[in-house]
Short mmCIF file of C-alpha atoms and ligand atoms in Angstrom, two decimals:
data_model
loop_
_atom_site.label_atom_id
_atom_site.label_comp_id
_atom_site.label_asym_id
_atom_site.label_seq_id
_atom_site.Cartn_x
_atom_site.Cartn_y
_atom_site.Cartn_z
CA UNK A 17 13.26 1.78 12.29
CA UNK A 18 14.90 0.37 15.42
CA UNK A 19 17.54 -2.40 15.16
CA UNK A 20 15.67 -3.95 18.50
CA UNK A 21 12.66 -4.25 16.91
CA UNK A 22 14.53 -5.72 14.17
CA UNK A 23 16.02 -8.32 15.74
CA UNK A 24 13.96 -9.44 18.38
CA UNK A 25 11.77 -12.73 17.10
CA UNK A 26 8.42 -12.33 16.02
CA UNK A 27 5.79 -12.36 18.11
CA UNK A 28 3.69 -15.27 17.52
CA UNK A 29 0.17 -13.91 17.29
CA UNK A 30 1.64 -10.26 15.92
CA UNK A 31 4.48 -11.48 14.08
CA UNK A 32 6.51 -8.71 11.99
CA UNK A 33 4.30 -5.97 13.73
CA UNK A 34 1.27 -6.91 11.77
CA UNK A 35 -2.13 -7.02 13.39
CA UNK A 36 -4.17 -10.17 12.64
CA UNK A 37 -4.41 -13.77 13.35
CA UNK A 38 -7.15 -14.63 10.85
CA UNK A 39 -6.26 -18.16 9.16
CA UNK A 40 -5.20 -15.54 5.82
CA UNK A 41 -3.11 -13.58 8.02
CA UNK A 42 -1.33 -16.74 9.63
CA UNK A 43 -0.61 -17.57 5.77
CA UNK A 44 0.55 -14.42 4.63
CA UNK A 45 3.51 -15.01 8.25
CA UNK A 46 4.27 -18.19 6.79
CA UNK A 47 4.80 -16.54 3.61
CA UNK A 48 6.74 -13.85 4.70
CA UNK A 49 8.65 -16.23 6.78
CA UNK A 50 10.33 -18.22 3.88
CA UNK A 51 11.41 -14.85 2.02
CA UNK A 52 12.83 -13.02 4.83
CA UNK A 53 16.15 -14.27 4.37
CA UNK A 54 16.46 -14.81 0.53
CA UNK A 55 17.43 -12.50 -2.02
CA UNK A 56 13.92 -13.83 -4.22
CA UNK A 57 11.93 -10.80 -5.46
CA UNK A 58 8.73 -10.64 -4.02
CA UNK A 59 5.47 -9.22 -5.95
CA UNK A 60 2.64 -7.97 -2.93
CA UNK A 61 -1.22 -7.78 -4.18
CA UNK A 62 -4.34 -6.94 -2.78
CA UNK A 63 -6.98 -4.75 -2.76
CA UNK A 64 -5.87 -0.89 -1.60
CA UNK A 65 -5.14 -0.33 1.69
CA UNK A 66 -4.73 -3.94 2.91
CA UNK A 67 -1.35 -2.97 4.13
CA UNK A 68 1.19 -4.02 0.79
CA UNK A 69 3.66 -1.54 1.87
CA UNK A 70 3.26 -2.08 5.47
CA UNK A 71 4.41 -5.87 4.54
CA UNK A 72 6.88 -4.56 2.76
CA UNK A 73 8.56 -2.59 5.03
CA UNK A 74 8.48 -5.59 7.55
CA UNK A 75 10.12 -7.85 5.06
CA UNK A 76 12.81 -5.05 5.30
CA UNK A 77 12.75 -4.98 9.17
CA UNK A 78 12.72 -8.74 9.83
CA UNK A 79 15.08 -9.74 7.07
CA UNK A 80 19.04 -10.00 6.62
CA UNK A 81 18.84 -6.10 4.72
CA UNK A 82 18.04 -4.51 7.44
CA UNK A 83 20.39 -2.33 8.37
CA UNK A 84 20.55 -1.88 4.18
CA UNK A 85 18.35 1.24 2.54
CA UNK A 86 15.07 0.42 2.37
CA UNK A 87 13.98 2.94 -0.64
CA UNK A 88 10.40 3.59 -1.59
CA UNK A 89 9.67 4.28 -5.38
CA UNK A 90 6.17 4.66 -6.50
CA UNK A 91 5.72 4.15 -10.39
CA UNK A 92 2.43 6.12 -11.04
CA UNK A 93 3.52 9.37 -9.61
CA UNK A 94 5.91 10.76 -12.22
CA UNK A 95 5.58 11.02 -15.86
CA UNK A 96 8.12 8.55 -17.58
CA UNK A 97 10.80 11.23 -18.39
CA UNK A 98 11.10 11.31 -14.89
CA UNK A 99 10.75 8.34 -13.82
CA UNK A 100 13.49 6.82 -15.55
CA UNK A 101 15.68 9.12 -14.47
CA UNK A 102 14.61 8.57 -10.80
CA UNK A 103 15.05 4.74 -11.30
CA UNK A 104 18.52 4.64 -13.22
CA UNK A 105 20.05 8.12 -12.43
CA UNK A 106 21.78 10.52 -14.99
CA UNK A 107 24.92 12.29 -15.10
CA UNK A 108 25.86 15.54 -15.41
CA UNK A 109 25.17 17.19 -18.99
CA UNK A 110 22.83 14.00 -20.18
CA UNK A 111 20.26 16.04 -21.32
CA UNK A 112 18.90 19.79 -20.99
CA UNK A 113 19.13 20.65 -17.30
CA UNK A 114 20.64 18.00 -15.79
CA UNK A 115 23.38 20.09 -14.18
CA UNK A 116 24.70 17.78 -11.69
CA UNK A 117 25.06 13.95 -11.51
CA UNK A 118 21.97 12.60 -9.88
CA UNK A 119 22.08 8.55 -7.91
CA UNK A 120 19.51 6.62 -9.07
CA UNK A 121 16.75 5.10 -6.83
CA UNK A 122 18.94 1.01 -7.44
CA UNK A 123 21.85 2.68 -6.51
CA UNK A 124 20.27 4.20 -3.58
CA UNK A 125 18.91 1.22 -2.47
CA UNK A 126 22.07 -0.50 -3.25
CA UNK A 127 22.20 -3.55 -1.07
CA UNK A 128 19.05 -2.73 0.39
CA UNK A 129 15.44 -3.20 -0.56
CA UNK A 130 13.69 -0.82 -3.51
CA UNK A 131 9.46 -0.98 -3.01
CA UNK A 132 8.37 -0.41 -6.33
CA UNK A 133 4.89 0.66 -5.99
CA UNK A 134 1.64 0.84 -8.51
CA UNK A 135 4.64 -1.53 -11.09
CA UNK A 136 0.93 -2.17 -12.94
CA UNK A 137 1.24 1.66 -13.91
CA UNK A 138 4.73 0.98 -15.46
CA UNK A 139 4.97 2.00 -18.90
CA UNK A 140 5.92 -0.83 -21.04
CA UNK A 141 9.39 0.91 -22.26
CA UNK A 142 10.11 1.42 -18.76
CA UNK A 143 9.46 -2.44 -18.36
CA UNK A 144 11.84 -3.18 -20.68
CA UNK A 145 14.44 -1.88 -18.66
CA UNK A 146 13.63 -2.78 -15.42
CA UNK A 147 13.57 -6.25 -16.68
CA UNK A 148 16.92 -6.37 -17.86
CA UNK A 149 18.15 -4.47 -14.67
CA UNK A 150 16.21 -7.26 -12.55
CA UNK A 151 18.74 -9.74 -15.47
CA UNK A 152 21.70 -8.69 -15.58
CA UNK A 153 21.65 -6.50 -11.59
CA UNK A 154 23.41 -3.39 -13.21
CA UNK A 155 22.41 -0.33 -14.53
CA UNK A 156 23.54 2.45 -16.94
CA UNK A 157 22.37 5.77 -15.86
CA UNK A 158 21.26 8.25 -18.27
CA UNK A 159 24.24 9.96 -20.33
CA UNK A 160 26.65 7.38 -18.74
CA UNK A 161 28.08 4.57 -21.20
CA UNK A 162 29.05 2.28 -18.91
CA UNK A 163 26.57 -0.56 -16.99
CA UNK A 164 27.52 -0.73 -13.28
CA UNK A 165 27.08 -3.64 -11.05
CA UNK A 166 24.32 -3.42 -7.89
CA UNK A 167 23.38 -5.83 -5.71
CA UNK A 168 19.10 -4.74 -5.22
CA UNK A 169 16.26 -7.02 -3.53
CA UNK A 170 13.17 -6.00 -5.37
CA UNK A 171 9.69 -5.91 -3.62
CA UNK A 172 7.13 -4.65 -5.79
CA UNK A 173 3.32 -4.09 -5.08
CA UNK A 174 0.20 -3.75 -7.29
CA UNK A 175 -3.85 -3.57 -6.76
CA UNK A 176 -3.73 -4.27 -10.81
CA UNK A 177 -4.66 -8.17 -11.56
CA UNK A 178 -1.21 -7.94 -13.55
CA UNK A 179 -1.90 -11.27 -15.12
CA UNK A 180 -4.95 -9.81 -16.70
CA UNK A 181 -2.87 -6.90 -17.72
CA UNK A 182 -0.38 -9.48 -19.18
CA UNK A 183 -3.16 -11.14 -21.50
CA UNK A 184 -3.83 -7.61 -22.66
CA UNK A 185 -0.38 -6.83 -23.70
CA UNK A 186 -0.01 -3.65 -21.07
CA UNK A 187 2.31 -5.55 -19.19
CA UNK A 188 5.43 -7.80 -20.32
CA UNK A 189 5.09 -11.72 -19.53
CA UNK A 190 8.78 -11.89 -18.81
CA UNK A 191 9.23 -9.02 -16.01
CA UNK A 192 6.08 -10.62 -14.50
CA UNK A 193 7.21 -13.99 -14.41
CA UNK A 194 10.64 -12.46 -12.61
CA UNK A 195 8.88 -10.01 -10.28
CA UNK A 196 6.33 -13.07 -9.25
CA UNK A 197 8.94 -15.30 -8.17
CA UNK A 198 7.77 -15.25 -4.79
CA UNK A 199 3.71 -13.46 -4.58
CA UNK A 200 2.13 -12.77 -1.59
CA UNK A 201 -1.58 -12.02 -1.68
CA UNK A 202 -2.70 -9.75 0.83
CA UNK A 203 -6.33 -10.76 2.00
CA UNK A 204 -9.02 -8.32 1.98
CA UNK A 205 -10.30 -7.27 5.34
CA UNK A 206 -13.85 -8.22 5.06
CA UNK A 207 -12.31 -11.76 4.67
CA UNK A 208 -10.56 -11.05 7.64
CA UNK A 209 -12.86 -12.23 10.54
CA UNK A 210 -12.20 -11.66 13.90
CA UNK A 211 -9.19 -9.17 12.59
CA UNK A 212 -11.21 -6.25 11.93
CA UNK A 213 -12.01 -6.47 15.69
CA UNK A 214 -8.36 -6.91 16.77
CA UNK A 215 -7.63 -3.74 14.69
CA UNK A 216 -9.97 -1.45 15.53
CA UNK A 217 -9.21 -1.97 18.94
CA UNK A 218 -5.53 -1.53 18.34
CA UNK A 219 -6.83 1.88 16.21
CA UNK A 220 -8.65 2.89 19.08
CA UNK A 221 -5.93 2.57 21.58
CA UNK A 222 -3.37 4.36 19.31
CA UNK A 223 -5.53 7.40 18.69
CA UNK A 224 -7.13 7.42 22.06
CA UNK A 225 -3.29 7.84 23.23
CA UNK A 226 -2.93 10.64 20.68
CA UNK A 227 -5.81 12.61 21.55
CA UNK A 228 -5.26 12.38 25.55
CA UNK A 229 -8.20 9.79 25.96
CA UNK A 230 -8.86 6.96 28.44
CA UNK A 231 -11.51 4.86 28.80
CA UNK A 232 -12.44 4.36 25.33
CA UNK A 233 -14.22 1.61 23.68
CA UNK A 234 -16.63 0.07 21.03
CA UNK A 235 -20.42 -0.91 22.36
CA UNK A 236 -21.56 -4.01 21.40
CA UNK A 237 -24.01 -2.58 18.45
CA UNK A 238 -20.64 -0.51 16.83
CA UNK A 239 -18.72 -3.72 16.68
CA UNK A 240 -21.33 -5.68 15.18
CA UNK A 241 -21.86 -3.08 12.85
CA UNK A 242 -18.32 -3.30 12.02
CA UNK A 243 -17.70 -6.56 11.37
CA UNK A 244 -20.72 -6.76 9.06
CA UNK A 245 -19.44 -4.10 6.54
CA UNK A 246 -17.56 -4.59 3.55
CA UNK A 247 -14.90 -2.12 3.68
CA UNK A 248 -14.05 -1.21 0.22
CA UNK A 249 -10.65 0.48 1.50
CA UNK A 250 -9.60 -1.98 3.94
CA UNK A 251 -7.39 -1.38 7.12
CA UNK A 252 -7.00 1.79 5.62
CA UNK A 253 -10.65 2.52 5.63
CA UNK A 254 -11.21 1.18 9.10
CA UNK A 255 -7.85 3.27 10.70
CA UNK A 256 -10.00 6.65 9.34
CA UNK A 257 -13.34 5.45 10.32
CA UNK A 258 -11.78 4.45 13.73
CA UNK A 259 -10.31 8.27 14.13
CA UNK A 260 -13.86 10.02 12.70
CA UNK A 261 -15.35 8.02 15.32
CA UNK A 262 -13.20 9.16 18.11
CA UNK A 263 -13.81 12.93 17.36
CA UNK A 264 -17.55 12.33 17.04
CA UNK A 265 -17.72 10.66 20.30
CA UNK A 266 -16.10 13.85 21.98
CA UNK A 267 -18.85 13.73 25.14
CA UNK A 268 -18.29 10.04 25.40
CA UNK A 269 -16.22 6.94 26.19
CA UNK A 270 -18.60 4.49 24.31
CA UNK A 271 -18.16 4.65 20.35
CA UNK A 272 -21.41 3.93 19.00
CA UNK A 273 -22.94 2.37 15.96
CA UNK A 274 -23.93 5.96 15.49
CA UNK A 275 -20.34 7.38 15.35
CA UNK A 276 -19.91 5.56 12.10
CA UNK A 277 -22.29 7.29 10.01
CA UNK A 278 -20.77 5.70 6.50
CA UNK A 279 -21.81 2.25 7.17
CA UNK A 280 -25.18 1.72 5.83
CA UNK A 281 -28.01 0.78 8.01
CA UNK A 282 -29.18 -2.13 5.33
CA UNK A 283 -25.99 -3.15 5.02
CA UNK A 284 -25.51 -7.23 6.25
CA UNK A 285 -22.53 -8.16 4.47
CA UNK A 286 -21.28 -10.96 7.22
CA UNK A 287 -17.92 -12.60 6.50
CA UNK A 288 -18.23 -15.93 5.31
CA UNK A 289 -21.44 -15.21 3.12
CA UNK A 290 -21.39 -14.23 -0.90
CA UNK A 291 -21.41 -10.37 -1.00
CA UNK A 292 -25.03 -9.05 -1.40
CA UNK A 293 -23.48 -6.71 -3.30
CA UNK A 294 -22.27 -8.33 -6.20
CA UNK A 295 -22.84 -7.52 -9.56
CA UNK A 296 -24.90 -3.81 -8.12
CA UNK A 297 -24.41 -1.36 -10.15
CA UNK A 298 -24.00 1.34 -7.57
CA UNK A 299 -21.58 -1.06 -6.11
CA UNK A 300 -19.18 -1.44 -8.44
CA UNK A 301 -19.84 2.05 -9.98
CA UNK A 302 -18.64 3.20 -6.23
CA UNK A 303 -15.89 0.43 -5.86
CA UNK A 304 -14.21 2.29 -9.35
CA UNK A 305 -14.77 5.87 -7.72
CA UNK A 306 -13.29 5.27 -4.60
CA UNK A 307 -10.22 3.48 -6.46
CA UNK A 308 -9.96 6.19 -8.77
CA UNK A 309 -9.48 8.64 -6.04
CA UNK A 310 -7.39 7.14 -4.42
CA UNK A 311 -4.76 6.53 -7.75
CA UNK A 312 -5.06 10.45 -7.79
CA UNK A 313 -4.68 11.39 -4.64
CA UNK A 314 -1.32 9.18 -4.99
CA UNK A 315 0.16 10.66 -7.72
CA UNK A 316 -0.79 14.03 -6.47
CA UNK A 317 0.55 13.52 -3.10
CA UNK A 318 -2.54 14.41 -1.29
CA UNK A 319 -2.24 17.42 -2.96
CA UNK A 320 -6.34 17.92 -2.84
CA UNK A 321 -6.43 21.12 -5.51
CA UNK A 322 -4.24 19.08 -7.70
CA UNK A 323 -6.63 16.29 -7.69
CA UNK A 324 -9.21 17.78 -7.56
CA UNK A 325 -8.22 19.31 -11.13
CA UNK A 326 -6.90 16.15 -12.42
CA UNK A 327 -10.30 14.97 -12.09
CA UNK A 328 -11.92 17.84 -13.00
CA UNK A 329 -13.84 18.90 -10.65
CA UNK A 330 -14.16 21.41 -7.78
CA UNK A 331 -12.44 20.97 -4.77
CA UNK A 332 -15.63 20.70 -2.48
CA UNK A 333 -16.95 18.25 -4.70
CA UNK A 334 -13.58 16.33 -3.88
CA UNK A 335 -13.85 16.64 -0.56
CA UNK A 336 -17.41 15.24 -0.60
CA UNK A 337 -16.24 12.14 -1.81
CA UNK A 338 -13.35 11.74 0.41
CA UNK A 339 -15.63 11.59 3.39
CA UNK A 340 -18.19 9.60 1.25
CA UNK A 341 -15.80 7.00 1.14
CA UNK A 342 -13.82 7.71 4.42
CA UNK A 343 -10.69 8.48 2.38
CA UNK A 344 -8.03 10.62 4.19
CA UNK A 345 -5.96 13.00 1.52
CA UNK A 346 -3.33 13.41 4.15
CA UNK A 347 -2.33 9.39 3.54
CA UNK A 348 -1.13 10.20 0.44
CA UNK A 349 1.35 13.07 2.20
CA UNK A 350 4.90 11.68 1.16
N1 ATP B 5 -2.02 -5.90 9.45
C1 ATP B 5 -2.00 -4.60 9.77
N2 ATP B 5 -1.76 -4.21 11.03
C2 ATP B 5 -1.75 -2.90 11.36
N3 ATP B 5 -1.95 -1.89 10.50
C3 ATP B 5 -2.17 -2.21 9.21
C4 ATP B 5 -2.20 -3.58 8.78
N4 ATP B 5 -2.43 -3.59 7.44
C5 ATP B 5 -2.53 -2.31 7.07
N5 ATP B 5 -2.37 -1.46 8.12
C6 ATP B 5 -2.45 0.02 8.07
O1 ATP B 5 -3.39 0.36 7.05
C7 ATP B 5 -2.93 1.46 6.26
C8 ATP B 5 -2.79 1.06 4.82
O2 ATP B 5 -1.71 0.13 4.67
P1 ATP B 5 -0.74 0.19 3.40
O3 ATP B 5 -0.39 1.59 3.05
O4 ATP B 5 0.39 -0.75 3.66
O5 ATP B 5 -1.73 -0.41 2.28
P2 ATP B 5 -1.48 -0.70 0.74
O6 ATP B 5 -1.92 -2.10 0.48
O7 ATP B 5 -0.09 -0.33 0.37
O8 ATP B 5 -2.54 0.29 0.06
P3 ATP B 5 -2.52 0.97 -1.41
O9 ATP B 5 -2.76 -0.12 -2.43
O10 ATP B 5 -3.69 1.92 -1.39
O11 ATP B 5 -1.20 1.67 -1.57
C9 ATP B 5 -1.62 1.92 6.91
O12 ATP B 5 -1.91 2.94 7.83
C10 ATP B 5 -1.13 0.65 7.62
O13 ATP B 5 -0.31 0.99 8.70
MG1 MG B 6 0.61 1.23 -0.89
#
């Protein structure tokens, strides 16, 4: 992070470093806006990969904690043992092992910003005592028996529909109702318009610089062809497709429809229109895959074997759905 970039104003068509001017996107700035200089916890959805912790991070770059920790906790990557201790910290001799006093992630992030990521995969005695650390702003670490004051802006993010998880009991109405004090719903790309060409360009450029390339760009077919698919994984999904594409088209400056071999030929999703796909079996059967995978290949870290295990199956079988679905393991490398 550069102070600079922190405190120079926002660009008014790329405000915060974000790519887009779609009328969702321009709502999302005006959102972000009004929080950047309160203390209000703020609760990011959207699909996966529509850039939650990208918006999170700006929140932290644009706003009056800058030059505060900006710590990054994500809830579905450690069982709750763990977890806990992570969160709240322990001191020496608290349980078996714990040799040393160990800071918490709130007192790391003391005055700064803590991301809680995947909060939907929260376990509900973990809830419990987030919510009355999000109360009362002080914690007790583990073996300690005294609360201590800290002064922590919460942003957490979810692609869980919380509420529904609420009406099922898996997640406490109370620590929702104080986590979505301020939401911000991060628009699906498809619903993006003219953004998904303003990205891939920007993709393009950036990788094109990377690999040594000039002279690059999409033909008229490839960018059609773009902004008629549906893109299950979002900016995510188009970033990866963008960098396949460049390595395909190694004997070439054009990038063709051809270098993009995962969109489907029938497919005519157009923004603006019902999905074609709705209610397909294959559709949704695939939507749940690829989201699966990509929950595992979280909490494994991009570790592949490890996922591959957790799922049980065999690694090239992994591997044939990560390019299936344009899913990059190495995204998940913390
Ligand atoms: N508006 C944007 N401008 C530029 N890059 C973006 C934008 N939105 C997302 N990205 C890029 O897309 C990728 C995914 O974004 P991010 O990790 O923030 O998504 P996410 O919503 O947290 O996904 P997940 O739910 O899977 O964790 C990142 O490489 C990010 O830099
Ligand atoms: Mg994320």
């Amino acid at each position: 992070m550069t102070t600079n970039k922190a405190i120079s104003r926002p660009e008014p068509d790329n405000p915060y470093a974000l790519i887009g001017s779609s009328p969702l996107m321009k709502q999302v700035y005006r959102l972000i806006s009004k929080v950047l200089h309160s203390d209000a916890n703020i609760l990011l959805t959207g699909e996966t990969g529509t850039g939650k912790e990208l918006v999170a991070r700006a929140i932290h770059e644009y706003g009056h904690r800058r030059t505060q920790p900006f710590v990054v906790q994500n809830c579905a990557s450690l069982p709750d043992g763990l977890l806990e201790s992570e969160l709240f910290g322990y001191k020496k001799g608290a349980f078996t092992g714990a040799d040393r006093h160990h800071q918490g992630m709130f007192d790391a992030a003391n005055n700064g910003i803590l991301f809680l990521d995947e909060i939907g995969d929260l376990p509900l005695t973990l809830q419990a005592k987030l919510l009355r650390v999000l109360q009362e702003q002080e914690v007790r670490p583990l073996g300690d028996t005294q609360y201590h004051k800290i002064n922590v802006r919460v942003i957490a993010a979810t692609h869980r529909n919380l509420e529904a998880m609420v009406a099922l009991g898996e997640f406490r109405s109370d620590l929702y109702y104080r986590l979505a004090h301020f939401p911000i719903e991060l628009p699906a790309l498809r619903d993006r318009g003219d953004d998904i060409q303003k990205l891939a360009v920007s993709f393009l450029d950036e990788s094109a610089r990377r690999e040594g390339r000039t002279g690059l760009h999409l033909s008229a077919a490839a960018e059609k062809a773009l902004q008629s698919y549906d893109f299950p994984g979002n900016v995510r999904e188009l970033k990866s497709m963008i960098e396949r594409a460049i390595l395909l088209a190694d004997d070439t400056e054009i990038i063709e429809r051809s270098h993009f071999p995962n969109i489907p030929e029938t497919n005519t999703f157009s923004v603006g229109s019902a999905s074609p796909h709705g209610g397909v079996l294959k559709e949704l059967v695939d939507r749940f895959e690829r989201q699966l995978l990509i929950d595992s290949l979280k909490k494994y870290r991009g570790n592949q074997q490890n996922t591959a295990d957790a799922l049980g199956v065999a690694r090239r079988t992994l591997l044939y759905k990560l390019s299936k679905y344009n899913i990059n393991s190495r995204d998940w490398r913390g």
